[in-house]
Amino acid sequence: MNNDQYGAPQHELNVLSSLLRDRSTVNQLVDWNRPDPQYWLTPDHFQTAWLQDAYRALLSGGLDAIQERLRAYPNADPATVTADAVMATMALPYQQRAAAGDPTAQAALNDSGYWAAVHNAVRQMAQPTWPASAQYARHDAYVTVRAAQHPSTAKDVPFSLSRGRANSNDTLVQELAVIGAVLNNPARAQQFRYTPSSPDASPYWLQPQDFADPSTAEIWDALVTGPDPAIALPAATDPTLTPEQRAAAMIQHVTLRLDYSDYHRSTGDEGAKARREANANQVIATYLAKASAPDFSPNPDNAAEYAVSFILEPSIPAAVEDLAGRVRDHGLADTSLGRVALELSTNEYALDQLAERLDAAPRTLAGYSQQQAPTVAPEPSEGQPSYTSRPIERRVLLSLMKYPSQLQSGPSSTLAAQDFTQPEHAYIFKAIQSLPPHAAHDPWLLTNQANQLARYDGAPALDFQELNNISLAASTLDVTPADQGASHLVTMTVRRTARDASSAVEAAAKETLDPRALIDHSRAQFQQATREALRHHEQSVPEPAPYSTQQANVA
């Protein structure tokens, strides 16, 4: 939900408003369970620049400055005094940078219209009539964090934790059993902890995206994995409360979180709007209360084993297919091949994290299956581009035969045999590479070398007619420099490899039984696509047109 008047998401505005109206709100934003308590909502989580600056200012002395000014001017309008204090604190780092000669900070300080607009916005947010409850600021803050970490592509939908996949009533019951076991005893959340290799990764091997149902995914995040989780509430471990009372406190926290998330989605997500109108989250609370009973599953202490068997392992084929789709999208994107390689490498990292989580879980079938994932990509379906051009391959070869020195520099220097899709072309290219320049001009020597290399490799016999046609063309036709054709072949190889890797992984996801074998196979396919893009990282398709003056100013 976006507030067009202030040009910012409503959840970000609500967090600031709650802090401005009630200083004690800041305590909701601290992770008190750490040995060194820290804010779990940081300035970087705000996507609106002026709100990011305002939040940073409040945490670095602004809250104290507000109290001092209110005491100094008891008869003044509190909202105006609050805005004055925030502006003074916000301006301080700009003043320090401007004094050091930063021209950007100097320009910002001189923009009186900007400061007046921010002052007015802060004054409005400090009014007691602002439509947000400071008591529940933690839930607006949660949406702010998740919108920064898991942004949704849908308009007016701040974040998305999970893409739902086909599931049955049994699946939902099994997912609720895992959630209910933790509600019954928050100490069971320790079964899901591990030490990830990345300091930025979650310390829980079971993540929201592993759940088949989007609702249970968000419940798990609100209960365990997300910022400010229900299991960290004081009531969750209060020894003076009964297990039912502790579960009720956590369920209230979870359902309030679901309510706030749906509220901030409601203008862009009809499902969220319908849930709010039907009061569906109260129905969810009833189901969670039932799931928290100790007899909901055969043995709640087996929660981790339930999670592996019914949630994590079944989720991996869908997760791998999603990554395969990203590989295809990035591989076919009209951007530099260096950028393609960077995007493809993020998929490898995602697979590594997935493998690490799976290895940390208590798997009962680890290493049992000997099935091998298929390694060959299916043939492209009819109507799909082949990403091959044999006429261009011939033109490049003819140019290289006449001027082999082109292989020493420029786009032609990154060519490899796999850039030529016809065997005869690939072996002629290998022959050009292996012969001295004066011999590469000679069609007899070149043809003989290509045939010899094919025999050494154990490849099928090369087509005499194709070799003869190329030799004849080389002796009779004028040629152009190879660089433009080489760039095209390079780009086609990257796209073809990305497409084939994606297709092979999607096929394996439908056939491979062992999720660990599927991850390893997918990694090998993605690595091949990444290597191709890195091999040609200096090549690119045409860059987009330069920004116009107006676009540059906006940027």
Coordinates of C-alpha atoms in Angstrom, one line a residue:
M1 CA 0.0 0.0 0.0
N2 CA 1.5 3.3 -1.1
N3 CA 0.6 6.7 0.3
D4 CA 0.7 9.0 -2.8
Q5 CA 0.5 12.2 -0.7
Y6 CA 3.9 11.5 0.8
G7 CA 5.3 9.3 -2.0
A8 CA 6.1 6.4 0.4
P9 CA 4.8 3.0 1.5
Q10 CA 2.2 3.3 4.3
H11 CA 4.1 0.8 6.5
E12 CA 7.3 3.0 6.5
L13 CA 5.3 6.1 7.4
N14 CA 3.5 4.3 10.2
V15 CA 6.8 3.2 11.8
L16 CA 8.1 6.8 11.8
S17 CA 4.7 8.1 13.1
S18 CA 4.7 5.6 16.0
L19 CA 8.2 6.6 17.0
L20 CA 7.4 10.3 16.8
R21 CA 4.2 10.0 18.9
D22 CA 5.5 7.5 21.5
R23 CA 9.2 7.2 22.3
S24 CA 8.8 3.9 24.0
T25 CA 7.9 2.4 20.6
V26 CA 11.6 2.0 19.9
N27 CA 11.8 -0.9 22.4
Q28 CA 9.6 -3.0 20.1
L29 CA 12.3 -2.7 17.4
V30 CA 15.2 -4.1 19.5
D31 CA 16.2 -7.8 19.6
W32 CA 16.6 -8.2 23.3
N33 CA 17.5 -11.9 23.1
R34 CA 21.0 -11.1 21.8
P35 CA 23.9 -10.8 24.2
D36 CA 24.4 -7.3 22.6
P37 CA 20.8 -6.1 21.9
Q38 CA 20.5 -4.5 18.4
Y39 CA 17.8 -2.9 16.3
W40 CA 16.3 -5.5 14.0
L41 CA 14.8 -2.6 11.9
T42 CA 17.7 -0.7 10.4
P43 CA 17.8 2.5 8.2
D44 CA 18.7 0.4 5.2
H45 CA 15.4 -1.4 5.3
F46 CA 13.6 1.8 4.4
Q47 CA 13.1 2.2 0.6
T48 CA 12.2 5.9 0.8
A49 CA 15.3 8.1 1.1
W50 CA 13.9 10.8 3.3
L51 CA 12.3 8.3 5.7
Q52 CA 15.6 6.4 5.9
D53 CA 17.3 9.7 6.9
A54 CA 14.6 10.5 9.4
Y55 CA 14.7 7.0 11.0
R56 CA 18.5 7.2 11.2
A57 CA 18.2 10.6 12.8
L58 CA 15.7 9.4 15.4
L59 CA 18.0 6.5 16.5
S60 CA 21.1 8.8 16.6
G61 CA 19.8 11.4 19.1
G62 CA 16.6 12.5 17.5
L63 CA 14.3 10.9 20.1
D64 CA 16.2 12.6 22.9
A65 CA 16.1 15.9 21.0
I66 CA 12.3 15.7 20.7
Q67 CA 11.9 15.3 24.5
E68 CA 14.3 18.2 25.2
R69 CA 12.4 20.5 22.9
L70 CA 9.0 19.5 24.2
R71 CA 10.2 20.3 27.8
A72 CA 11.7 23.6 26.6
Y73 CA 8.6 24.7 24.8
P74 CA 5.6 23.3 26.8
N75 CA 3.1 25.7 25.3
A76 CA 4.0 25.2 21.6
D77 CA 2.3 22.8 19.2
P78 CA 3.9 19.4 20.0
A79 CA 3.8 18.2 16.4
T80 CA 5.6 21.3 15.2
V81 CA 8.2 21.1 18.0
T82 CA 8.7 17.4 17.1
A83 CA 9.3 18.2 13.4
D84 CA 11.7 21.0 14.3
A85 CA 13.8 18.6 16.4
V86 CA 13.8 15.9 13.7
M87 CA 14.9 18.4 11.0
A88 CA 17.8 19.7 13.2
T89 CA 19.0 16.1 13.7
M90 CA 18.5 15.1 10.1
A91 CA 20.4 18.2 8.9
L92 CA 23.5 17.5 11.1
P93 CA 25.2 14.9 8.9
Y94 CA 24.5 17.0 5.8
Q95 CA 26.1 20.0 7.5
Q96 CA 29.2 17.9 8.5
R97 CA 29.6 16.6 4.9
A98 CA 29.0 20.0 3.4
A99 CA 31.7 21.5 5.7
A100 CA 34.1 18.8 4.4
G101 CA 33.4 20.0 0.8
D102 CA 30.8 17.4 -0.3
P103 CA 28.9 19.2 -3.2
T104 CA 26.0 16.8 -2.9
A105 CA 25.4 17.7 0.7
Q106 CA 25.9 21.4 0.0
A107 CA 23.2 21.2 -2.7
A108 CA 20.8 19.3 -0.4
L109 CA 21.2 21.9 2.3
N110 CA 20.4 24.7 -0.1
D111 CA 17.2 22.9 -1.3
S112 CA 14.7 24.8 1.0
G113 CA 11.7 23.2 -0.8
Y114 CA 12.9 19.7 0.2
W115 CA 13.3 20.5 3.8
A116 CA 10.0 22.3 4.0
A117 CA 8.2 19.3 2.5
V118 CA 9.9 16.9 4.9
H119 CA 9.1 19.2 7.8
N120 CA 5.5 19.3 6.9
A121 CA 5.4 15.5 6.5
V122 CA 7.0 14.9 9.9
R123 CA 4.6 17.4 11.5
Q124 CA 1.6 15.5 10.0
M125 CA 3.0 12.1 11.2
A126 CA 3.5 13.5 14.7
Q127 CA -0.2 14.3 15.0
P128 CA -2.1 12.1 17.4
T129 CA -4.7 11.6 14.7
W130 CA -2.3 9.7 12.4
P131 CA -4.0 6.4 11.5
A132 CA -1.5 4.0 13.0
S133 CA -1.3 2.4 16.4
A134 CA 2.1 2.8 18.2
Q135 CA 1.2 -0.3 20.2
Y136 CA 1.6 -2.4 17.1
A137 CA 4.5 -0.6 15.4
R138 CA 6.5 -3.8 15.4
H139 CA 4.1 -5.2 12.7
D140 CA 4.5 -2.2 10.5
A141 CA 8.3 -2.6 11.0
Y142 CA 8.1 -6.3 10.1
V143 CA 6.5 -5.4 6.8
T144 CA 9.2 -2.8 6.2
V145 CA 11.9 -5.4 6.7
R146 CA 10.4 -8.1 4.6
A147 CA 9.6 -5.6 1.8
A148 CA 13.3 -4.8 1.7
Q149 CA 14.4 -8.4 1.8
H150 CA 11.7 -10.1 -0.3
P151 CA 10.1 -7.4 -2.5
S152 CA 7.1 -8.4 -4.5
T153 CA 6.8 -7.7 -8.2
A154 CA 3.1 -6.9 -7.9
K155 CA 2.0 -3.3 -7.5
D156 CA 1.0 -2.3 -4.0
V157 CA 2.1 -5.7 -2.6
P158 CA 5.1 -5.0 -0.3
F159 CA 6.6 -8.5 -0.1
S160 CA 6.1 -12.1 -1.0
L161 CA 7.7 -15.0 1.1
S162 CA 6.5 -18.0 -0.8
R163 CA 5.1 -19.0 -4.2
G164 CA 2.3 -21.5 -3.4
R165 CA 2.5 -24.9 -5.1
A166 CA 0.0 -27.7 -5.4
N167 CA -0.8 -29.2 -2.1
S168 CA -3.4 -31.4 -0.4
N169 CA -5.3 -31.3 2.9
D170 CA -2.7 -33.8 4.2
T171 CA 0.1 -31.4 3.3
L172 CA -1.6 -28.6 5.2
V173 CA -2.1 -30.8 8.3
Q174 CA 1.6 -31.9 8.2
E175 CA 2.7 -28.3 7.9
L176 CA 0.4 -27.3 10.8
A177 CA 1.9 -30.1 12.8
V178 CA 5.3 -28.7 12.6
I179 CA 4.1 -25.2 13.5
G180 CA 1.9 -26.6 16.3
A181 CA 4.8 -28.5 17.8
V182 CA 6.7 -25.2 18.2
L183 CA 3.7 -23.4 19.6
N184 CA 3.3 -26.2 22.1
N185 CA 6.9 -25.8 23.2
P186 CA 9.1 -23.0 21.7
A187 CA 12.2 -24.9 22.7
R188 CA 11.5 -27.2 19.8
A189 CA 12.6 -24.4 17.5
Q190 CA 16.2 -25.4 18.4
Q191 CA 15.7 -28.6 16.3
F192 CA 15.7 -26.3 13.2
R193 CA 18.8 -24.3 14.0
Y194 CA 22.2 -24.7 12.3
T195 CA 25.3 -22.7 11.6
P196 CA 25.2 -21.4 8.0
S197 CA 28.4 -20.6 6.2
S198 CA 27.2 -17.1 5.3
P199 CA 26.8 -14.6 8.1
D200 CA 23.8 -13.1 6.3
A201 CA 21.9 -16.4 6.1
S202 CA 19.1 -17.4 8.5
P203 CA 20.2 -19.8 11.3
Y204 CA 17.1 -22.0 10.6
W205 CA 17.3 -24.7 7.9
L206 CA 13.5 -24.7 7.5
Q207 CA 12.5 -21.5 5.7
P208 CA 9.1 -20.0 4.7
Q209 CA 9.7 -20.7 1.0
D210 CA 9.8 -24.4 1.8
F211 CA 6.1 -24.5 2.7
A212 CA 3.6 -25.4 0.1
D213 CA 0.8 -23.1 1.4
P214 CA 1.6 -19.3 1.4
S215 CA -0.4 -19.0 4.7
T216 CA 1.7 -21.5 6.6
A217 CA 4.9 -19.9 5.1
E218 CA 4.0 -16.6 6.6
I219 CA 2.9 -18.2 9.9
W220 CA 6.3 -19.9 10.2
D221 CA 8.1 -16.6 9.5
A222 CA 6.1 -14.8 12.1
L223 CA 6.6 -17.6 14.6
V224 CA 10.3 -18.6 14.1
T225 CA 12.4 -17.2 11.2
G226 CA 11.4 -13.6 10.7
P227 CA 12.4 -10.5 12.6
D228 CA 10.8 -10.1 16.0
P229 CA 9.4 -13.8 16.0
A230 CA 6.7 -15.0 18.3
I231 CA 9.1 -17.5 20.0
A232 CA 11.1 -14.5 21.2
L233 CA 8.2 -13.0 23.2
P234 CA 8.7 -13.0 27.0
A235 CA 5.3 -14.7 27.3
A236 CA 6.6 -17.6 25.1
T237 CA 8.9 -18.9 27.8
D238 CA 7.2 -17.4 30.9
P239 CA 7.3 -20.3 33.4
T240 CA 4.3 -18.8 35.3
L241 CA 2.0 -19.4 32.3
T242 CA 0.5 -22.7 31.2
P243 CA 1.5 -24.2 27.8
E244 CA -2.0 -23.1 26.5
Q245 CA -1.4 -19.6 27.7
R246 CA 2.0 -19.4 26.1
A247 CA 0.7 -20.7 22.9
A248 CA -2.2 -18.2 22.9
A249 CA 0.3 -15.3 23.3
M250 CA 2.3 -16.5 20.4
I251 CA -0.8 -17.1 18.2
Q252 CA -2.0 -13.6 19.0
H253 CA 1.3 -12.2 17.8
V254 CA 1.2 -14.3 14.7
T255 CA -2.3 -13.4 13.7
L256 CA -1.8 -9.7 14.3
R257 CA 1.2 -10.0 12.0
L258 CA -0.9 -11.7 9.3
D259 CA -3.5 -9.0 9.7
Y260 CA -1.0 -6.2 9.2
S261 CA 0.6 -7.9 6.3
D262 CA -2.8 -8.3 4.6
Y263 CA -3.7 -4.7 5.4
H264 CA -0.6 -3.4 3.6
R265 CA -1.3 -5.7 0.6
S266 CA -5.0 -5.1 0.4
T267 CA -4.9 -2.4 -2.3
G268 CA -2.9 -4.7 -4.6
D269 CA -3.9 -8.2 -3.7
E270 CA -7.6 -9.3 -3.9
G271 CA -6.8 -12.4 -1.8
A272 CA -5.5 -10.2 1.1
K273 CA -8.5 -8.0 0.8
A274 CA -10.9 -10.9 0.9
R275 CA -9.2 -12.4 3.9
R276 CA -9.5 -9.2 5.8
E277 CA -13.2 -8.9 4.9
A278 CA -13.9 -12.5 5.9
N279 CA -11.8 -12.2 9.1
A280 CA -9.9 -15.2 7.9
N281 CA -7.0 -14.7 10.2
Q282 CA -9.2 -15.4 13.2
V283 CA -10.1 -18.7 11.6
I284 CA -6.4 -19.4 11.3
A285 CA -6.0 -18.6 15.0
T286 CA -8.5 -21.4 15.8
Y287 CA -6.6 -23.9 13.6
L288 CA -3.3 -22.9 15.3
A289 CA -4.8 -23.4 18.7
K290 CA -5.8 -26.9 17.7
A291 CA -2.4 -27.6 16.1
S292 CA -0.7 -26.5 19.4
A293 CA -2.3 -29.4 21.3
P294 CA 0.2 -32.1 22.2
D295 CA -1.9 -34.8 20.5
F296 CA -2.3 -33.0 17.1
S297 CA 0.5 -35.2 15.7
P298 CA 1.7 -38.6 16.9
N299 CA 4.7 -37.1 18.5
P300 CA 5.5 -33.3 18.5
D301 CA 9.1 -34.0 19.4
N302 CA 9.5 -35.4 15.9
A303 CA 8.8 -31.9 14.4
A304 CA 12.2 -31.8 12.6
E305 CA 11.7 -35.2 11.0
Y306 CA 8.1 -34.1 9.9
A307 CA 9.6 -30.9 8.4
V308 CA 12.2 -32.8 6.4
S309 CA 9.9 -35.5 5.1
F310 CA 6.8 -33.4 4.4
I311 CA 8.1 -29.8 3.8
L312 CA 11.7 -29.4 2.9
E313 CA 12.5 -32.3 0.6
P314 CA 9.2 -32.0 -1.3
S315 CA 9.9 -28.3 -1.9
I316 CA 13.2 -28.8 -3.6
P317 CA 12.1 -29.7 -7.1
A318 CA 9.9 -26.6 -7.3
A319 CA 12.7 -24.5 -5.9
V320 CA 15.1 -25.8 -8.5
E321 CA 12.6 -25.3 -11.3
D322 CA 12.3 -21.7 -10.2
L323 CA 16.0 -21.2 -10.4
A324 CA 16.1 -22.9 -13.8
G325 CA 13.6 -20.3 -15.0
R326 CA 15.8 -17.5 -13.7
V327 CA 18.8 -19.0 -15.5
R328 CA 16.8 -19.0 -18.8
D329 CA 15.6 -15.4 -18.2
H330 CA 19.1 -14.1 -17.4
G331 CA 20.8 -16.1 -20.2
L332 CA 18.4 -14.6 -22.8
A333 CA 18.5 -11.1 -21.4
D334 CA 19.7 -8.2 -23.7
T335 CA 22.5 -7.2 -21.5
S336 CA 26.3 -7.5 -21.2
L337 CA 27.6 -11.1 -20.8
G338 CA 29.4 -10.0 -17.7
R339 CA 26.0 -9.1 -16.2
V340 CA 24.6 -12.4 -17.4
A341 CA 27.4 -14.2 -15.6
L342 CA 26.8 -12.3 -12.4
E343 CA 23.1 -13.1 -12.4
L344 CA 23.8 -16.8 -13.2
S345 CA 26.3 -17.0 -10.3
T346 CA 23.6 -15.9 -7.9
N347 CA 21.7 -19.0 -8.8
E348 CA 24.7 -21.1 -7.9
Y349 CA 24.8 -19.4 -4.6
A350 CA 21.1 -20.1 -4.0
L351 CA 21.7 -23.8 -4.8
D352 CA 24.6 -23.9 -2.4
Q353 CA 22.5 -22.4 0.4
L354 CA 19.7 -24.9 -0.4
A355 CA 22.2 -27.8 -0.2
E356 CA 23.6 -26.5 3.0
R357 CA 20.1 -26.3 4.6
L358 CA 19.3 -29.8 3.4
D359 CA 22.5 -31.3 4.7
A360 CA 21.8 -29.7 8.1
A361 CA 18.4 -31.3 8.4
P362 CA 17.9 -34.7 9.9
R363 CA 17.4 -36.6 6.7
T364 CA 16.4 -40.3 6.9
L365 CA 17.0 -41.1 3.2
A366 CA 20.3 -39.3 2.8
G367 CA 22.5 -41.3 0.4
Y368 CA 20.0 -44.1 -0.1
S369 CA 19.1 -43.4 -3.7
Q370 CA 21.6 -44.3 -6.4
Q371 CA 19.6 -42.7 -9.1
Q372 CA 21.5 -40.4 -11.4
A373 CA 19.9 -37.2 -12.8
P374 CA 19.6 -37.0 -16.5
T375 CA 22.4 -34.9 -18.0
V376 CA 21.1 -34.2 -21.5
A377 CA 18.7 -31.3 -22.1
P378 CA 15.6 -32.1 -24.1
E379 CA 15.5 -30.9 -27.7
P380 CA 13.9 -27.4 -28.0
S381 CA 10.3 -27.6 -28.8
E382 CA 9.0 -26.5 -32.2
G383 CA 8.9 -22.8 -32.6
Q384 CA 11.6 -22.0 -30.1
P385 CA 14.7 -20.3 -31.3
S386 CA 17.7 -22.6 -31.8
Y387 CA 20.3 -19.9 -31.0
T388 CA 22.5 -21.3 -33.9
S389 CA 23.5 -19.7 -37.2
R390 CA 25.5 -22.0 -39.5
P391 CA 25.9 -19.3 -42.2
I392 CA 27.5 -17.0 -39.7
E393 CA 29.7 -19.9 -38.5
R394 CA 30.9 -20.4 -42.1
R395 CA 31.6 -16.6 -42.6
V396 CA 33.6 -16.5 -39.4
L397 CA 35.7 -19.6 -40.4
L398 CA 36.4 -18.2 -43.9
S399 CA 37.6 -15.0 -42.3
L400 CA 39.8 -16.8 -39.8
M401 CA 41.2 -19.1 -42.5
K402 CA 42.4 -16.1 -44.5
Y403 CA 43.5 -14.0 -41.4
P404 CA 44.2 -16.3 -38.5
S405 CA 45.9 -13.4 -36.6
Q406 CA 42.4 -12.3 -35.7
L407 CA 42.4 -15.0 -33.0
Q408 CA 45.0 -13.0 -31.1
S409 CA 42.8 -10.0 -30.1
G410 CA 39.3 -8.6 -30.2
P411 CA 36.0 -10.6 -30.0
S412 CA 37.5 -13.4 -32.1
S413 CA 40.1 -14.1 -29.4
T414 CA 37.4 -15.5 -27.1
L415 CA 36.0 -18.0 -29.6
A416 CA 36.0 -21.7 -28.7
A417 CA 35.1 -24.8 -30.5
Q418 CA 31.7 -25.0 -28.7
D419 CA 30.7 -21.7 -30.4
F420 CA 30.4 -23.7 -33.6
T421 CA 27.4 -26.0 -33.6
Q422 CA 28.2 -28.1 -36.7
P423 CA 30.9 -30.7 -36.1
E424 CA 32.8 -29.8 -39.3
H425 CA 32.9 -26.2 -38.3
A426 CA 34.1 -27.0 -34.8
Y427 CA 37.0 -29.1 -36.1
I428 CA 38.0 -26.6 -38.8
F429 CA 38.2 -24.0 -36.0
K430 CA 40.3 -26.4 -33.9
A431 CA 42.5 -27.0 -36.9
I432 CA 43.0 -23.2 -37.4
Q433 CA 44.0 -22.9 -33.7
S434 CA 46.4 -25.8 -33.9
L435 CA 48.2 -24.9 -37.2
P436 CA 50.8 -22.2 -37.7
P437 CA 49.3 -19.2 -39.5
H438 CA 50.9 -20.0 -42.9
A439 CA 49.5 -23.5 -42.8
A440 CA 46.0 -22.3 -41.7
H441 CA 45.7 -20.7 -45.1
D442 CA 46.2 -24.0 -46.9
P443 CA 42.8 -25.8 -47.5
W444 CA 44.5 -29.2 -47.9
L445 CA 46.4 -29.0 -44.6
L446 CA 43.4 -27.5 -42.8
T447 CA 41.0 -30.2 -44.0
N448 CA 43.5 -33.0 -43.2
Q449 CA 44.1 -31.5 -39.7
A450 CA 40.3 -31.2 -39.0
N451 CA 39.8 -34.9 -40.0
Q452 CA 42.8 -36.0 -37.9
L453 CA 41.6 -34.1 -34.8
A454 CA 38.1 -35.7 -35.2
R455 CA 39.7 -39.2 -35.3
Y456 CA 41.8 -38.5 -32.3
D457 CA 38.7 -37.4 -30.4
G458 CA 36.8 -40.5 -31.5
A459 CA 34.2 -38.3 -33.2
P460 CA 32.1 -39.5 -36.2
A461 CA 33.7 -39.0 -39.6
L462 CA 33.3 -35.4 -40.8
D463 CA 31.2 -34.6 -43.9
F464 CA 33.5 -34.4 -46.9
Q465 CA 31.1 -32.2 -48.8
E466 CA 30.9 -29.6 -46.1
L467 CA 34.7 -29.5 -45.7
N468 CA 35.1 -29.2 -49.5
N469 CA 32.5 -26.4 -49.8
I470 CA 34.3 -24.4 -47.1
S471 CA 37.7 -25.0 -48.7
L472 CA 36.3 -23.9 -52.1
A473 CA 34.7 -20.8 -50.6
A474 CA 37.9 -19.8 -48.9
S475 CA 39.8 -19.8 -52.1
T476 CA 37.2 -17.9 -54.2
L477 CA 35.3 -15.5 -51.9
D478 CA 36.2 -12.1 -50.4
V479 CA 35.8 -12.1 -46.7
T480 CA 35.0 -9.5 -44.0
P481 CA 36.6 -9.2 -40.5
A482 CA 35.4 -12.0 -38.2
D483 CA 34.8 -9.9 -35.1
Q484 CA 31.1 -9.0 -35.7
G485 CA 30.2 -12.6 -36.5
A486 CA 32.3 -13.9 -33.6
S487 CA 30.4 -11.6 -31.1
H488 CA 27.2 -13.0 -32.5
L489 CA 28.4 -16.6 -32.0
V490 CA 29.6 -15.9 -28.5
T491 CA 26.2 -14.5 -27.5
M492 CA 24.4 -17.4 -29.1
T493 CA 26.5 -19.8 -27.1
V494 CA 25.7 -18.1 -23.8
R495 CA 22.0 -18.1 -24.6
R496 CA 22.0 -21.7 -25.9
T497 CA 23.9 -23.0 -22.9
A498 CA 21.6 -21.1 -20.5
R499 CA 18.5 -22.5 -22.2
D500 CA 19.9 -26.0 -22.3
A501 CA 21.0 -25.9 -18.6
S502 CA 17.5 -24.6 -17.7
S503 CA 15.8 -27.3 -19.7
A504 CA 18.0 -30.1 -18.3
V505 CA 17.3 -29.0 -14.7
E506 CA 13.6 -28.7 -15.3
A507 CA 13.6 -32.2 -16.7
A508 CA 15.6 -33.6 -13.8
A509 CA 13.3 -31.9 -11.3
K510 CA 10.5 -34.0 -12.7
E511 CA 12.4 -37.3 -12.7
T512 CA 15.0 -37.3 -9.9
L513 CA 14.0 -38.8 -6.6
D514 CA 16.9 -37.8 -4.4
P515 CA 16.7 -34.0 -3.7
R516 CA 20.4 -33.8 -2.9
A517 CA 21.3 -35.5 -6.3
L518 CA 19.0 -33.0 -8.0
I519 CA 20.8 -30.0 -6.4
D520 CA 24.2 -31.4 -7.4
H521 CA 23.1 -32.0 -11.0
S522 CA 21.5 -28.5 -11.2
R523 CA 24.7 -26.9 -9.8
A524 CA 26.8 -28.6 -12.6
Q525 CA 24.4 -27.4 -15.2
F526 CA 24.3 -23.8 -13.9
Q527 CA 28.1 -23.7 -13.6
Q528 CA 28.4 -24.6 -17.2
A529 CA 26.1 -21.7 -18.2
T530 CA 28.0 -19.3 -15.9
R531 CA 31.4 -20.4 -17.3
E532 CA 30.3 -19.7 -20.8
A533 CA 29.2 -16.2 -19.9
L534 CA 32.4 -15.5 -17.9
R535 CA 34.5 -16.8 -20.9
H536 CA 33.0 -14.0 -22.9
H537 CA 32.6 -11.4 -20.2
E538 CA 34.0 -8.6 -22.4
Q539 CA 31.5 -9.2 -25.1
S540 CA 28.0 -7.9 -25.1
V541 CA 25.0 -7.3 -27.3
P542 CA 24.3 -3.6 -28.1
E543 CA 23.9 -1.4 -25.0
P544 CA 20.6 0.5 -24.5
A545 CA 20.3 4.0 -25.9
P546 CA 22.0 6.6 -23.6
Y547 CA 19.7 8.4 -21.2
S548 CA 18.1 11.6 -22.4
T549 CA 18.8 14.8 -20.4
Q550 CA 15.5 14.5 -18.6
Q551 CA 16.1 10.9 -17.6
A552 CA 19.6 11.8 -16.3
N553 CA 18.2 14.6 -14.2
V554 CA 15.6 12.3 -12.7
A555 CA 18.3 9.7 -11.9

